[in-house]
């Protein structure tokens, strides 16, 4: 990828209101959200529709994006711990990127806006329905339920140092959006659709004010009827030297039944003891999560 500026774009129409702070490419091998943002800023700057407040698009791991790798020294989505942020230490490439992003965010202080929202755009290695991953703190969950995609609660609580934790910690409302598989065109459209909806819900953009109603927004909005809310029920963890092989046919959010063969670990079969849904089945050679089980919750 070409060198991506830190600020991909900024848009307002001179009205006071909310801030919508969108990050993409926190993982350098996930450029999908960046491309979606570039496209959306082009349209906004050309058509100049009225919005309340300001929308900002920010790139994540710039050097990793340019090199097309996930990260340089360490995962940029694991460094945002309270300890790292308060230490101010820039002893890895990703910590330098983190402090740059923090200083960009500091240009848009809480006092300048009626409320601040964030959206962090990602993609997954395996094919998946697009989904929202929400940390259930502040009013994040309520906000997430304005959107039509599947919602997974509690996943981000399993991992530490994610950018959305940091943003939630400083009082910004938002969630992570996983648009689909890294290279897929559909992921890019899913990002576009979600970003349009986020500008609508956060900054009051009327999508009908655009000369052409964005098709990507229609496409994602169409998922609303089938939306489900899930909570992490179980994590099938792996040890360093475990030999793990998932049965071949599972995809994200596929229904599983008690007694169903899910995988083999060290040559032994792993059967389901759940009548729920499988989440993030491991099909890569590396990782210490074999799979997760998620449970469908009542819609709020
Ligand atoms: Zn990612």
mmCIF file of C-alpha atoms and ligand atoms in Angstrom:
data_model
loop_
_atom_site.group_PDB
_atom_site.id
_atom_site.type_symbol
_atom_site.label_atom_id
_atom_site.label_comp_id
_atom_site.label_asym_id
_atom_site.label_seq_id
_atom_site.Cartn_x
_atom_site.Cartn_y
_atom_site.Cartn_z
ATOM 1 C CA UNK A 1 0.000 0.000 0.000
ATOM 2 C CA UNK A 2 1.136 3.581 -0.628
ATOM 3 C CA UNK A 3 2.108 5.756 2.329
ATOM 4 C CA UNK A 4 -1.144 6.509 4.133
ATOM 5 C CA UNK A 5 -1.354 9.850 5.951
ATOM 6 C CA UNK A 6 -2.204 9.706 9.659
ATOM 7 C CA UNK A 7 -5.369 11.683 9.051
ATOM 8 C CA UNK A 8 -7.135 10.098 6.101
ATOM 9 C CA UNK A 9 -9.805 12.765 6.121
ATOM 10 C CA UNK A 10 -11.795 15.183 8.192
ATOM 11 C CA UNK A 11 -15.279 16.441 7.452
ATOM 12 C CA UNK A 12 -17.720 18.891 8.983
ATOM 13 C CA UNK A 13 -20.251 21.340 7.643
ATOM 14 C CA UNK A 14 -19.715 24.087 10.167
ATOM 15 C CA UNK A 15 -22.309 22.888 12.695
ATOM 16 C CA UNK A 16 -21.606 22.067 16.309
ATOM 17 C CA UNK A 17 -22.332 18.513 17.417
ATOM 18 C CA UNK A 18 -20.650 15.168 17.987
ATOM 19 C CA UNK A 19 -17.250 13.798 17.079
ATOM 20 C CA UNK A 20 -17.040 10.537 15.147
ATOM 21 C CA UNK A 21 -13.483 9.216 15.365
ATOM 22 C CA UNK A 22 -12.895 6.318 12.970
ATOM 23 C CA UNK A 23 -9.717 4.245 12.972
ATOM 24 C CA UNK A 24 -8.750 1.695 10.310
ATOM 25 C CA UNK A 25 -5.662 -0.390 9.634
ATOM 26 C CA UNK A 26 -4.686 -0.839 13.276
ATOM 27 C CA UNK A 27 -3.499 -4.150 11.817
ATOM 28 C CA UNK A 28 -1.359 -3.470 8.739
ATOM 29 C CA UNK A 29 -2.757 -6.456 6.840
ATOM 30 C CA UNK A 30 -6.297 -5.037 7.109
ATOM 31 C CA UNK A 31 -6.461 -2.090 4.672
ATOM 32 C CA UNK A 32 -10.170 -2.560 3.937
ATOM 33 C CA UNK A 33 -11.408 0.168 6.296
ATOM 34 C CA UNK A 34 -8.826 2.647 4.925
ATOM 35 C CA UNK A 35 -10.054 2.178 1.371
ATOM 36 C CA UNK A 36 -13.660 2.584 2.540
ATOM 37 C CA UNK A 37 -12.767 5.805 4.381
ATOM 38 C CA UNK A 38 -10.953 7.275 1.364
ATOM 39 C CA UNK A 39 -13.993 6.628 -0.783
ATOM 40 C CA UNK A 40 -16.386 8.159 1.741
ATOM 41 C CA UNK A 41 -14.283 11.302 2.277
ATOM 42 C CA UNK A 42 -14.186 11.811 -1.504
ATOM 43 C CA UNK A 43 -17.970 11.764 -1.630
ATOM 44 C CA UNK A 44 -18.392 13.988 1.444
ATOM 45 C CA UNK A 45 -15.915 16.571 0.192
ATOM 46 C CA UNK A 46 -17.553 16.674 -3.214
ATOM 47 C CA UNK A 47 -21.196 16.738 -2.105
ATOM 48 C CA UNK A 48 -20.831 18.630 1.191
ATOM 49 C CA UNK A 49 -23.979 17.299 2.892
ATOM 50 C CA UNK A 50 -24.905 18.919 6.233
ATOM 51 C CA UNK A 51 -23.900 17.049 9.400
ATOM 52 C CA UNK A 52 -23.912 17.961 13.089
ATOM 53 C CA UNK A 53 -20.342 17.863 14.335
ATOM 54 C CA UNK A 54 -17.248 16.344 12.804
ATOM 55 C CA UNK A 55 -16.064 13.065 11.391
ATOM 56 C CA UNK A 56 -12.372 12.135 11.375
ATOM 57 C CA UNK A 57 -10.731 9.106 9.734
ATOM 58 C CA UNK A 58 -7.378 8.032 11.150
ATOM 59 C CA UNK A 59 -4.950 5.359 9.960
ATOM 60 C CA UNK A 60 -3.577 2.796 12.407
ATOM 61 C CA UNK A 61 -0.246 1.099 11.882
ATOM 62 C CA UNK A 62 1.091 3.216 9.029
ATOM 63 C CA UNK A 63 4.389 1.439 8.548
ATOM 64 C CA UNK A 64 2.791 -2.019 8.730
ATOM 65 C CA UNK A 65 0.124 -0.896 6.224
ATOM 66 C CA UNK A 66 2.778 0.260 3.836
ATOM 67 C CA UNK A 67 4.621 -3.048 4.154
ATOM 68 C CA UNK A 68 1.420 -5.098 4.060
ATOM 69 C CA UNK A 69 2.246 -6.870 7.330
ATOM 70 C CA UNK A 70 0.163 -7.228 10.477
ATOM 71 C CA UNK A 71 2.680 -5.377 12.663
ATOM 72 C CA UNK A 72 6.353 -4.448 12.947
ATOM 73 C CA UNK A 73 7.458 -5.212 16.547
ATOM 74 C CA UNK A 74 4.248 -6.063 18.368
ATOM 75 C CA UNK A 75 0.490 -6.051 17.854
ATOM 76 C CA UNK A 76 -0.772 -2.424 17.841
ATOM 77 C CA UNK A 77 -4.072 -3.712 19.206
ATOM 78 C CA UNK A 78 -2.421 -5.055 22.396
ATOM 79 C CA UNK A 79 -0.365 -2.055 23.488
ATOM 80 C CA UNK A 80 -3.085 0.303 24.763
ATOM 81 C CA UNK A 81 -2.813 -0.747 28.411
ATOM 82 C CA UNK A 82 -3.084 1.832 31.180
ATOM 83 C CA UNK A 83 0.514 1.053 32.104
ATOM 84 C CA UNK A 84 1.902 1.604 28.584
ATOM 85 C CA UNK A 85 -0.072 4.781 28.017
ATOM 86 C CA UNK A 86 0.907 6.349 31.347
ATOM 87 C CA UNK A 87 4.576 5.319 31.078
ATOM 88 C CA UNK A 88 5.007 7.344 27.884
ATOM 89 C CA UNK A 89 7.699 4.850 26.792
ATOM 90 C CA UNK A 90 8.159 4.582 23.042
ATOM 91 C CA UNK A 91 10.250 1.424 23.087
ATOM 92 C CA UNK A 92 8.595 -0.317 20.136
ATOM 93 C CA UNK A 93 7.390 0.750 16.730
ATOM 94 C CA UNK A 94 3.758 0.212 17.732
ATOM 95 C CA UNK A 95 4.041 2.292 20.899
ATOM 96 C CA UNK A 96 5.271 5.191 18.746
ATOM 97 C CA UNK A 97 2.236 4.749 16.466
ATOM 98 C CA UNK A 98 -0.010 4.557 19.536
ATOM 99 C CA UNK A 99 1.247 7.862 20.953
ATOM 100 C CA UNK A 100 0.805 9.515 17.552
ATOM 101 C CA UNK A 101 -2.809 8.374 17.410
ATOM 102 C CA UNK A 102 -3.361 9.600 20.980
ATOM 103 C CA UNK A 103 -2.013 13.027 20.064
ATOM 104 C CA UNK A 104 -4.375 13.167 17.075
ATOM 105 C CA UNK A 105 -7.315 12.304 19.327
ATOM 106 C CA UNK A 106 -6.233 15.031 21.749
ATOM 107 C CA UNK A 107 -6.887 17.589 19.006
ATOM 108 C CA UNK A 108 -10.587 16.796 19.404
ATOM 109 C CA UNK A 109 -11.248 17.272 23.115
ATOM 110 C CA UNK A 110 -14.491 16.322 24.832
ATOM 111 C CA UNK A 111 -15.286 19.986 25.526
ATOM 112 C CA UNK A 112 -15.515 20.794 21.786
ATOM 113 C CA UNK A 113 -18.317 18.280 21.173
ATOM 114 C CA UNK A 114 -21.715 17.300 22.532
ATOM 115 C CA UNK A 115 -20.530 13.681 22.625
ATOM 116 C CA UNK A 116 -17.670 11.639 21.197
ATOM 117 C CA UNK A 117 -18.023 8.324 19.347
ATOM 118 C CA UNK A 118 -15.459 5.912 17.932
ATOM 119 C CA UNK A 119 -15.510 3.127 15.353
ATOM 120 C CA UNK A 120 -12.509 0.837 14.923
ATOM 121 C CA UNK A 121 -12.492 -1.053 11.591
ATOM 122 C CA UNK A 122 -10.966 -4.525 11.248
ATOM 123 C CA UNK A 123 -11.145 -7.661 9.106
ATOM 124 C CA UNK A 124 -10.645 -11.345 9.928
ATOM 125 C CA UNK A 125 -8.400 -14.067 8.469
ATOM 126 C CA UNK A 126 -11.337 -16.452 8.010
ATOM 127 C CA UNK A 127 -14.537 -15.757 6.113
ATOM 128 C CA UNK A 128 -17.208 -14.415 8.422
ATOM 129 C CA UNK A 129 -20.464 -12.584 8.602
ATOM 130 C CA UNK A 130 -19.585 -9.008 9.544
ATOM 131 C CA UNK A 131 -19.961 -8.360 13.259
ATOM 132 C CA UNK A 132 -19.626 -5.774 15.960
ATOM 133 C CA UNK A 133 -17.434 -6.595 18.936
ATOM 134 C CA UNK A 134 -18.484 -4.475 21.869
ATOM 135 C CA UNK A 135 -17.019 -3.976 25.310
ATOM 136 C CA UNK A 136 -19.995 -3.642 27.633
ATOM 137 C CA UNK A 137 -19.012 -0.476 29.483
ATOM 138 C CA UNK A 138 -20.464 3.048 29.409
ATOM 139 C CA UNK A 139 -23.294 3.157 26.839
ATOM 140 C CA UNK A 140 -21.377 1.123 24.212
ATOM 141 C CA UNK A 141 -23.890 -1.722 24.043
ATOM 142 C CA UNK A 142 -26.877 0.572 23.605
ATOM 143 C CA UNK A 143 -25.017 2.439 20.867
ATOM 144 C CA UNK A 144 -24.025 -0.831 19.128
ATOM 145 C CA UNK A 145 -27.674 -1.863 18.988
ATOM 146 C CA UNK A 146 -28.482 1.061 16.699
ATOM 147 C CA UNK A 147 -26.604 -0.885 14.000
ATOM 148 C CA UNK A 148 -27.784 -3.848 11.943
ATOM 149 C CA UNK A 149 -24.832 -6.301 12.207
ATOM 150 C CA UNK A 150 -24.376 -9.249 14.587
ATOM 151 C CA UNK A 151 -23.167 -8.101 17.985
ATOM 152 C CA UNK A 152 -20.683 -10.023 20.133
ATOM 153 C CA UNK A 153 -20.343 -8.915 23.729
ATOM 154 C CA UNK A 154 -17.393 -9.629 25.927
ATOM 155 C CA UNK A 155 -14.809 -10.775 23.403
ATOM 156 C CA UNK A 156 -12.677 -7.723 23.878
ATOM 157 C CA UNK A 157 -12.655 -8.409 27.642
ATOM 158 C CA UNK A 158 -10.640 -11.569 26.989
ATOM 159 C CA UNK A 159 -7.780 -9.643 25.407
ATOM 160 C CA UNK A 160 -5.924 -6.690 26.880
ATOM 161 C CA UNK A 161 -4.554 -3.516 25.395
ATOM 162 C CA UNK A 162 -7.025 -2.967 22.543
ATOM 163 C CA UNK A 163 -7.570 0.554 21.223
ATOM 164 C CA UNK A 164 -11.302 0.319 21.950
ATOM 165 C CA UNK A 165 -10.501 -0.274 25.644
ATOM 166 C CA UNK A 166 -8.476 2.910 25.668
ATOM 167 C CA UNK A 167 -11.219 4.900 23.958
ATOM 168 C CA UNK A 168 -13.880 3.523 26.303
ATOM 169 C CA UNK A 169 -11.625 4.249 29.280
ATOM 170 C CA UNK A 170 -11.419 7.940 28.371
ATOM 171 C CA UNK A 171 -15.198 8.125 27.991
ATOM 172 C CA UNK A 172 -15.733 7.769 24.242
ATOM 173 C CA UNK A 173 -18.625 5.545 23.131
ATOM 174 C CA UNK A 174 -18.105 2.973 20.415
ATOM 175 C CA UNK A 175 -17.180 -0.499 19.247
ATOM 176 C CA UNK A 176 -15.015 -2.549 16.908
ATOM 177 C CA UNK A 177 -16.401 -3.613 13.559
ATOM 178 C CA UNK A 178 -15.090 -6.736 11.826
ATOM 179 C CA UNK A 179 -16.082 -6.359 8.196
ATOM 180 C CA UNK A 180 -15.294 -9.880 6.927
ATOM 181 C CA UNK A 181 -12.274 -11.584 5.376
ATOM 182 C CA UNK A 182 -9.111 -9.482 4.848
ATOM 183 C CA UNK A 183 -8.995 -9.478 1.052
ATOM 184 C CA UNK A 184 -12.687 -9.672 0.287
ATOM 185 C CA UNK A 185 -14.506 -6.966 -1.668
ATOM 186 C CA UNK A 186 -17.545 -7.576 0.530
ATOM 187 C CA UNK A 187 -15.545 -6.531 3.611
ATOM 188 C CA UNK A 188 -14.836 -3.184 1.994
ATOM 189 C CA UNK A 189 -18.501 -2.711 1.200
ATOM 190 C CA UNK A 190 -19.431 -3.714 4.751
ATOM 191 C CA UNK A 191 -17.026 -1.089 6.085
ATOM 192 C CA UNK A 192 -18.443 1.530 3.755
ATOM 193 C CA UNK A 193 -21.977 0.683 4.820
ATOM 194 C CA UNK A 194 -21.170 0.784 8.529
ATOM 195 C CA UNK A 195 -19.281 4.070 8.211
ATOM 196 C CA UNK A 196 -22.243 5.671 6.422
ATOM 197 C CA UNK A 197 -24.589 4.416 9.124
ATOM 198 C CA UNK A 198 -22.226 5.663 11.829
ATOM 199 C CA UNK A 199 -22.155 9.164 10.306
ATOM 200 C CA UNK A 200 -25.941 9.022 10.184
ATOM 201 C CA UNK A 201 -26.412 7.880 13.807
ATOM 202 C CA UNK A 202 -23.593 9.959 15.317
ATOM 203 C CA UNK A 203 -23.686 13.154 13.257
ATOM 204 C CA UNK A 204 -27.228 13.144 11.877
ATOM 205 C CA UNK A 205 -26.268 12.778 8.207
ATOM 206 C CA UNK A 206 -29.372 12.137 6.161
ATOM 207 C CA UNK A 207 -28.207 9.616 3.574
ATOM 208 C CA UNK A 208 -30.949 10.880 1.267
ATOM 209 C CA UNK A 209 -29.069 14.200 1.081
ATOM 210 C CA UNK A 210 -26.461 12.423 -1.052
ATOM 211 C CA UNK A 211 -27.083 12.458 -4.814
ATOM 212 C CA UNK A 212 -26.901 8.673 -4.766
ATOM 213 C CA UNK A 213 -28.051 6.741 -1.703
ATOM 214 C CA UNK A 214 -25.025 4.560 -0.809
ATOM 215 C CA UNK A 215 -25.689 0.963 -1.853
ATOM 216 C CA UNK A 216 -23.283 -0.335 0.786
ATOM 217 C CA UNK A 217 -25.518 1.209 3.459
ATOM 218 C CA UNK A 218 -28.567 -0.545 2.008
ATOM 219 C CA UNK A 219 -26.649 -3.805 1.891
ATOM 220 C CA UNK A 220 -25.661 -3.721 5.558
ATOM 221 C CA UNK A 221 -28.991 -2.278 6.716
ATOM 222 C CA UNK A 222 -30.592 -5.339 5.148
ATOM 223 C CA UNK A 223 -29.032 -7.492 7.869
ATOM 224 C CA UNK A 224 -31.087 -5.851 10.597
ATOM 225 C CA UNK A 225 -33.940 -8.359 10.438
ATOM 226 C CA UNK A 226 -31.494 -11.192 11.090
ATOM 227 C CA UNK A 227 -29.408 -9.457 13.714
ATOM 228 C CA UNK A 228 -28.432 -11.500 16.738
ATOM 229 C CA UNK A 229 -26.723 -10.553 19.965
ATOM 230 C CA UNK A 230 -24.192 -13.011 21.348
ATOM 231 C CA UNK A 231 -22.164 -13.364 24.492
ATOM 232 C CA UNK A 232 -18.946 -15.309 24.834
ATOM 233 C CA UNK A 233 -19.804 -18.494 26.682
ATOM 234 C CA UNK A 234 -16.638 -20.534 26.459
ATOM 235 C CA UNK A 235 -13.058 -20.316 25.246
ATOM 236 C CA UNK A 236 -11.333 -23.503 24.165
ATOM 237 C CA UNK A 237 -7.766 -22.558 25.019
ATOM 238 C CA UNK A 238 -4.644 -24.285 23.729
ATOM 239 C CA UNK A 239 -1.219 -24.798 25.211
ATOM 240 C CA UNK A 240 1.948 -24.082 23.300
ATOM 241 C CA UNK A 241 2.633 -27.687 22.229
ATOM 242 C CA UNK A 242 -0.963 -28.857 21.712
ATOM 243 C CA UNK A 243 -1.662 -30.294 18.320
ATOM 244 C CA UNK A 244 -5.049 -28.958 17.326
ATOM 245 C CA UNK A 245 -7.110 -29.570 14.222
ATOM 246 C CA UNK A 246 -10.552 -28.141 13.737
ATOM 247 C CA UNK A 247 -13.011 -30.204 11.677
ATOM 248 C CA UNK A 248 -13.021 -28.591 8.239
ATOM 249 C CA UNK A 249 -16.552 -27.292 7.740
ATOM 250 C CA UNK A 250 -17.022 -24.695 10.476
ATOM 251 C CA UNK A 251 -17.504 -21.006 9.850
ATOM 252 C CA UNK A 252 -18.027 -18.140 12.246
ATOM 253 C CA UNK A 253 -21.478 -18.124 13.931
ATOM 254 C CA UNK A 254 -22.324 -21.603 12.692
ATOM 255 C CA UNK A 255 -24.792 -23.440 14.914
ATOM 256 C CA UNK A 256 -23.390 -26.422 16.850
ATOM 257 C CA UNK A 257 -25.139 -29.241 18.725
ATOM 258 C CA UNK A 258 -24.270 -31.293 21.791
ATOM 259 C CA UNK A 259 -22.272 -34.347 20.786
ATOM 260 C CA UNK A 260 -21.098 -32.886 17.474
ATOM 261 C CA UNK A 261 -17.452 -33.524 16.604
ATOM 262 C CA UNK A 262 -15.722 -30.136 16.539
ATOM 263 C CA UNK A 263 -11.998 -30.834 16.479
ATOM 264 C CA UNK A 264 -9.143 -33.089 17.489
ATOM 265 C CA UNK A 265 -6.630 -32.184 20.130
ATOM 266 C CA UNK A 266 -3.487 -34.290 20.448
ATOM 267 C CA UNK A 267 -5.272 -37.006 18.491
ATOM 268 C CA UNK A 268 -8.360 -37.048 20.752
ATOM 269 C CA UNK A 269 -11.807 -35.996 19.519
ATOM 270 C CA UNK A 270 -13.337 -32.813 20.958
ATOM 271 C CA UNK A 271 -17.129 -33.029 21.106
ATOM 272 C CA UNK A 272 -19.494 -30.150 21.634
ATOM 273 C CA UNK A 273 -21.275 -29.921 24.965
ATOM 274 C CA UNK A 274 -23.187 -26.880 23.727
ATOM 275 C CA UNK A 275 -26.261 -26.168 21.648
ATOM 276 C CA UNK A 276 -25.025 -22.740 20.660
ATOM 277 C CA UNK A 277 -22.811 -21.115 18.037
ATOM 278 C CA UNK A 278 -19.145 -21.530 17.215
ATOM 279 C CA UNK A 279 -17.035 -18.376 17.033
ATOM 280 C CA UNK A 280 -13.553 -17.899 15.612
ATOM 281 C CA UNK A 281 -12.683 -21.545 14.867
ATOM 282 C CA UNK A 282 -8.912 -21.807 14.427
ATOM 283 C CA UNK A 283 -7.815 -22.679 10.905
ATOM 284 C CA UNK A 284 -4.405 -21.036 10.988
ATOM 285 C CA UNK A 285 -1.320 -22.852 12.186
ATOM 286 C CA UNK A 286 -0.805 -20.409 15.038
ATOM 287 C CA UNK A 287 -2.899 -19.239 17.940
ATOM 288 C CA UNK A 288 -3.821 -20.240 21.454
ATOM 289 C CA UNK A 289 -7.586 -20.123 21.027
ATOM 290 C CA UNK A 290 -8.940 -23.284 19.419
ATOM 291 C CA UNK A 291 -12.439 -21.861 19.192
ATOM 292 C CA UNK A 292 -15.002 -19.949 21.170
ATOM 293 C CA UNK A 293 -18.623 -20.773 21.853
ATOM 294 C CA UNK A 294 -21.090 -17.908 21.829
ATOM 295 C CA UNK A 295 -24.618 -17.939 23.187
ATOM 296 C CA UNK A 296 -27.487 -16.065 21.653
ATOM 297 C CA UNK A 297 -28.952 -13.480 24.018
ATOM 298 C CA UNK A 298 -32.290 -11.767 24.022
ATOM 299 C CA UNK A 299 -32.270 -8.574 21.958
ATOM 300 C CA UNK A 300 -32.406 -5.609 24.351
HETATM 301 ZN ZN1 LIG B 1 -7.606 -6.486 13.167
#
